[in-house]
Amino acid sequence: MRKILLTGDRPTGPLHIGHLFGSLLSRRELQDQYESYIMIADVQALTDNFENPQKVHESVYEVAADNLAIGLDPEKVSFFIQSQIPQIAELTVFYSNLVTVNTLRRNPTVKAEIAQKQKLFGQDGESVTYGFLGYPVSQAADITFVRGEIVPVGEEQLPMIEQTREIVEKFHRIYNCNIFPIPQAKLSPGSRILGLDGKTKMSKSLNNTIFLKDTPEDTVEKLKTAKTDSERRIDYDPENRPEISNLVLIYSIINNIKPAEAITDLENQGYNSPAKGYGHFKAQLADNLNGYLKPIRERRKEITADPSYIKNILETGRDQAIAKAEETMALVRSAMQINY
Ligand code: TRP
């Protein structure tokens, strides 16, 4: 029997090249090896976007289109929308007894997200909702309702997987059963790129992204205004010169070479001369990136031309996920003695 893989995205906007290099490409590799489920985590997106239901609704289709456009195969992967699986909500309620409020407050990812909100919106700690604080519990339900074992994620998600393991272990201990595999994070081998402002990660809310669905012209414009420094010398030195190094990293990924080789390559092509500044390099990078994204963008256009295509995939995936969920719930209800 193949191991079960589950991962997902929050639908808060279309996916960008940070997602592509950081997680989507490795998902594509893994789909042949595991029984795979990919969730569009609308319930989780609503924990901090509950006032923006329209954004979440629209983004569900964007995220589905992006995942399909990069070559995830609906014949191999079950794609589904989180809110369509009531068993996830049900498990979340049961698990919430197994986690203390203090543990959630100390969760490093939750903490970082609260800090970012405070910085961006000037919110104080008092505005943190019960739902937001509890989303790691809900994420444990996301992973375990299919009895998922392999969870491909970025590093910032490790505390969520750790929380899931703790819940699973506690559940087994208290209810004297062994229903779930202990989930393992699978860190994607892909490189983590920064936003075009050189700050932290690419993120829609920071407006520093290149979306998969951007037009070639948008891509050229965005790279033109990408932040660099005043040294007029292209180098790969992420510690000291994060902005230009990030552009070199993108160049190296799409050309399938190492960053050091990218520098030599750019020097040989005459892009690294102080007289030229960064403009020529940025134009070359935009051109390469547009070439790299072309098949993805074309596929995406085909996919979105027929709205029923995505709809059908999400319905089939929902049915597959619910079948799996009911198997799990029978075991859970029996272990918890709520099988009346
Ligand atoms: N928290 C993940 C993110 O922000 C999305 C997500 C929701 C997820 N449920 C999941 C990832 C379950 C892996 C497994 O990207």
XYZ file of C-alpha atoms and ligand atoms in Angstrom:
355
model
C 0.000 0.000 0.000
C 1.250 3.450 -0.856
C 1.781 5.985 1.907
C -0.669 8.841 2.049
C 0.452 12.369 1.237
C -1.523 15.458 2.120
C -0.673 19.089 1.677
C -2.475 22.284 0.897
C -2.546 25.992 0.231
C -4.507 28.819 1.757
C -6.572 30.459 -0.964
C -5.797 34.110 -0.404
C -4.739 34.925 -3.955
C -3.187 33.335 -7.007
C 0.041 31.389 -6.433
C 3.403 32.951 -7.243
C 6.885 31.800 -8.177
C 7.743 31.486 -4.483
C 5.119 28.739 -4.260
C 6.316 27.236 -7.533
C 9.975 26.864 -6.538
C 9.247 26.282 -2.861
C 6.552 23.624 -3.064
C 4.644 23.072 -6.305
C 7.510 21.533 -8.258
C 8.273 19.040 -5.533
C 4.574 18.122 -5.309
C 4.697 17.317 -8.973
C 7.618 14.938 -8.334
C 5.875 13.225 -5.427
C 2.505 12.591 -7.061
C 3.679 9.317 -8.629
C 4.976 7.916 -5.388
C 2.150 8.513 -2.893
C -1.611 8.392 -2.618
C -1.907 12.177 -2.796
C -4.435 14.679 -1.499
C -4.145 18.391 -2.122
C -6.414 20.583 -0.115
C -7.477 24.130 -0.812
C -7.623 25.345 2.758
C -10.461 27.847 2.571
C -11.481 27.351 6.208
C -7.951 28.137 7.301
C -7.795 31.147 4.967
C -10.959 32.434 6.605
C -9.352 32.375 10.059
C -7.645 35.631 9.175
C -9.791 36.660 6.216
C -13.244 36.104 7.637
C -14.218 39.619 6.630
C -13.172 38.944 3.036
C -15.197 35.925 1.953
C -15.194 37.022 -1.663
C -11.405 37.050 -1.825
C -11.232 33.528 -0.411
C -13.994 32.285 -2.720
C -12.309 33.583 -5.864
C -8.897 32.408 -4.767
C -10.090 28.810 -4.434
C -10.332 28.618 -8.223
C -7.064 30.511 -8.736
C -5.176 28.103 -6.495
C -6.752 25.079 -8.168
C -5.853 26.442 -11.612
C -2.249 27.093 -10.549
C -1.774 23.603 -9.133
C -3.198 22.025 -12.271
C -1.269 24.314 -14.606
C 2.102 23.225 -13.252
C 1.326 19.607 -14.063
C -0.293 18.082 -11.020
C -2.466 15.385 -12.514
C -6.065 15.056 -11.274
C -5.906 11.368 -12.202
C -3.184 10.910 -9.601
C -4.100 13.533 -7.010
C -7.387 14.185 -5.231
C -7.952 17.948 -5.149
C -10.610 19.199 -2.775
C -11.874 22.228 -0.870
C -11.470 22.039 2.901
C -14.919 23.400 3.758
C -16.543 20.593 1.791
C -15.249 17.981 4.193
C -17.363 18.241 7.361
C -15.286 15.529 9.033
C -12.374 17.988 9.248
C -14.506 20.333 11.341
C -15.670 17.425 13.437
C -12.143 16.219 14.180
C -11.078 19.767 14.982
C -13.634 19.847 17.783
C -12.430 16.553 19.226
C -8.758 17.523 18.993
C -9.353 20.881 20.629
C -9.627 19.080 23.975
C -6.115 17.733 23.547
C -4.278 21.050 23.139
C -3.801 23.776 25.706
C -4.290 27.426 24.910
C -0.767 28.111 26.130
C 0.722 25.635 23.679
C -1.067 27.410 20.842
C 0.123 30.809 22.032
C 3.698 29.541 21.971
C 3.458 28.018 18.491
C 6.273 29.788 16.594
C 4.316 30.126 13.337
C 1.219 31.471 15.055
C 3.422 33.846 17.039
C 5.178 35.127 13.914
C 1.863 35.637 12.122
C 0.421 37.552 15.046
C 3.557 39.723 15.157
C 3.259 40.426 11.434
C -0.391 41.431 11.765
C 0.506 43.727 14.630
C 3.153 45.357 12.482
C 0.992 45.657 9.362
C -2.339 46.569 10.908
C -1.370 47.845 14.327
C -3.552 45.194 15.956
C -2.873 44.356 19.558
C -2.756 40.890 21.098
C -6.366 41.255 22.220
C -7.672 41.047 18.654
C -6.461 37.462 18.135
C -9.519 35.287 17.633
C -10.222 31.849 18.989
C -10.372 30.564 15.406
C -7.001 31.983 14.456
C -5.271 30.768 17.601
C -6.750 27.338 16.993
C -5.838 26.889 13.365
C -2.970 24.493 14.159
C -5.613 22.180 15.644
C -7.652 22.425 12.493
C -4.514 21.729 10.466
C -3.975 18.559 12.497
C -7.475 17.536 11.425
C -6.587 18.356 7.796
C -3.670 15.973 7.903
C -5.204 13.167 9.923
C -8.658 12.854 8.391
C -7.060 10.963 5.487
C -4.562 9.386 7.904
C -1.851 11.326 6.087
C 1.759 10.439 6.733
C 3.811 12.534 4.337
C 3.262 16.281 4.517
C 5.300 18.317 2.025
C 5.634 21.820 3.408
C 8.000 24.738 3.806
C 10.070 25.191 6.921
C 7.655 27.679 8.502
C 5.087 24.874 8.677
C 7.219 22.583 10.831
C 5.568 23.719 14.082
C 2.202 22.733 12.584
C 3.415 19.216 11.841
C 4.944 18.970 15.287
C 1.602 20.028 16.782
C -0.140 17.389 14.690
C 2.212 14.682 15.940
C 1.560 15.716 19.526
C -2.188 15.530 18.978
C -1.915 12.130 17.313
C 0.225 10.743 20.116
C -2.074 12.102 22.780
C -5.140 10.787 20.974
C -3.606 7.309 20.772
C -2.616 7.385 24.428
C -5.878 8.699 25.839
C -8.220 6.680 23.654
C -5.981 3.640 23.697
C -5.785 3.111 19.958
C -3.382 3.365 17.046
C -5.397 4.843 14.229
C -3.035 7.341 12.652
C 0.445 7.158 11.199
C 2.795 9.685 12.824
C 2.915 12.440 10.198
C 6.276 13.439 8.779
C 7.055 16.799 7.264
C 8.783 16.552 3.943
C 10.740 19.721 3.418
C 10.746 20.579 -0.229
C 14.181 20.478 -1.789
C 13.248 23.563 -3.809
C 14.902 26.869 -3.061
C 13.180 29.475 -1.007
C 13.191 32.791 -2.730
C 12.516 36.191 -1.206
C 10.076 38.818 -2.314
C 11.095 41.324 -4.984
C 11.666 43.852 -2.212
C 14.335 41.525 -0.780
C 12.283 41.305 2.387
C 11.284 38.020 3.951
C 9.287 35.755 1.669
C 7.208 36.414 -1.393
C 3.760 37.193 -0.161
C 0.709 38.634 -1.820
C 0.036 40.837 1.185
C 3.503 42.387 0.856
C 2.960 43.070 -2.841
C 6.371 41.671 -3.787
C 5.461 38.707 -5.962
C 5.413 37.436 -9.519
C 2.254 35.398 -10.000
C 2.225 32.369 -12.261
C -0.720 33.990 -14.035
C 0.986 37.362 -14.548
C 1.414 38.403 -18.170
C 4.932 38.544 -19.628
C 4.609 42.340 -19.596
C 3.718 42.390 -15.880
C 6.740 40.201 -15.257
C 9.078 42.595 -17.077
C 7.649 45.570 -15.169
C 7.797 43.896 -11.779
C 11.417 42.871 -12.266
C 12.313 46.365 -13.449
C 11.206 47.767 -10.123
C 12.634 44.897 -8.037
C 14.762 46.299 -5.254
C 18.535 46.134 -5.653
C 21.402 48.041 -4.061
C 23.757 50.743 -5.270
C 26.838 48.566 -5.750
C 26.284 48.042 -9.488
C 27.862 44.598 -9.243
C 26.015 41.323 -9.534
C 26.990 38.838 -6.868
C 25.550 36.009 -4.850
C 25.893 36.973 -1.206
C 22.502 36.361 0.438
C 23.726 37.443 3.888
C 24.930 40.880 2.934
C 23.183 41.609 -0.343
C 19.829 39.824 -0.168
C 18.075 41.719 -2.971
C 20.476 41.136 -5.866
C 21.270 37.634 -4.568
C 17.600 36.775 -4.705
C 17.420 37.748 -8.391
C 20.535 35.656 -9.069
C 18.908 32.751 -7.257
C 15.805 33.000 -9.458
C 18.048 33.134 -12.535
C 19.938 30.056 -11.366
C 16.780 28.049 -10.635
C 15.175 28.639 -14.002
C 18.430 27.936 -15.818
C 19.034 24.856 -13.697
C 22.495 25.936 -12.545
C 24.048 26.846 -9.197
C 24.106 30.492 -8.106
C 27.922 30.599 -8.445
C 27.610 29.308 -12.001
C 24.973 31.936 -12.656
C 27.468 34.660 -11.734
C 30.072 33.260 -14.145
C 27.409 32.882 -16.787
C 26.236 36.464 -16.366
C 29.813 37.734 -16.426
C 30.513 35.830 -19.638
C 27.445 37.371 -21.213
C 28.604 40.836 -20.231
C 25.717 41.516 -17.834
C 27.954 42.166 -14.869
C 29.599 45.420 -15.781
C 29.343 48.439 -13.488
C 28.662 50.649 -16.475
C 25.460 48.745 -17.215
C 24.006 48.614 -13.745
C 21.355 46.013 -13.073
C 18.884 46.921 -15.816
C 20.258 44.588 -18.465
C 20.395 41.674 -16.087
C 16.833 42.313 -14.973
C 15.637 42.379 -18.576
C 17.461 39.128 -19.312
C 16.022 37.550 -16.169
C 12.498 38.656 -17.141
C 12.975 37.158 -20.579
C 14.224 33.840 -19.177
C 11.493 33.714 -16.566
C 8.813 34.409 -19.147
C 10.212 31.569 -21.275
C 10.204 29.268 -18.282
C 6.627 30.150 -17.305
C 5.238 30.101 -20.843
C 3.991 26.486 -20.885
C 2.490 26.908 -17.403
C 0.696 30.078 -18.442
C -0.599 28.474 -21.619
C -1.871 25.448 -19.750
C -3.495 27.738 -17.197
C -5.366 29.576 -19.942
C -6.701 26.299 -21.321
C -7.758 25.127 -17.879
C -9.599 28.301 -16.967
C -11.293 28.613 -20.363
C -13.741 25.905 -19.266
C -15.022 26.624 -15.736
C -16.615 23.187 -15.460
C -13.189 21.545 -15.801
C -11.961 22.709 -12.382
C -15.395 22.297 -10.851
C -15.534 18.638 -11.859
C -12.056 17.945 -10.542
C -12.952 19.482 -7.184
C -16.155 17.452 -6.994
C -14.433 14.172 -7.746
C -11.706 15.009 -5.232
C -14.305 15.880 -2.607
C -15.999 12.489 -3.037
C -12.676 10.677 -2.746
C -11.726 12.669 0.359
C -15.090 12.076 2.007
C -14.859 8.334 1.415
C -11.492 8.330 3.154
C -12.809 10.592 5.923
C -15.688 8.251 6.740
C -13.270 5.344 7.177
C -11.259 7.450 9.603
C -14.318 8.697 11.497
C -15.567 5.162 12.100
C -12.242 4.392 13.820
C -12.277 7.681 15.732
C -15.864 7.329 16.941
C -15.198 3.833 18.116
C -11.979 4.839 19.946
C -13.740 7.800 21.607
C -16.809 5.718 22.456
C -19.100 8.070 20.592
C -20.321 5.274 18.339
C -23.870 5.177 19.660
N -0.873 26.212 6.602
C -0.520 25.935 5.227
C 0.035 27.231 4.628
O -0.189 28.294 5.154
C -1.701 25.461 4.405
C -2.287 24.194 4.950
C -3.526 24.043 5.501
C -1.657 22.917 4.986
N -3.717 22.769 5.867
C -2.606 22.045 5.601
C -0.397 22.430 4.612
C -2.298 20.696 5.828
C -0.115 21.087 4.835
C -1.046 20.232 5.446
O 0.669 27.151 3.602
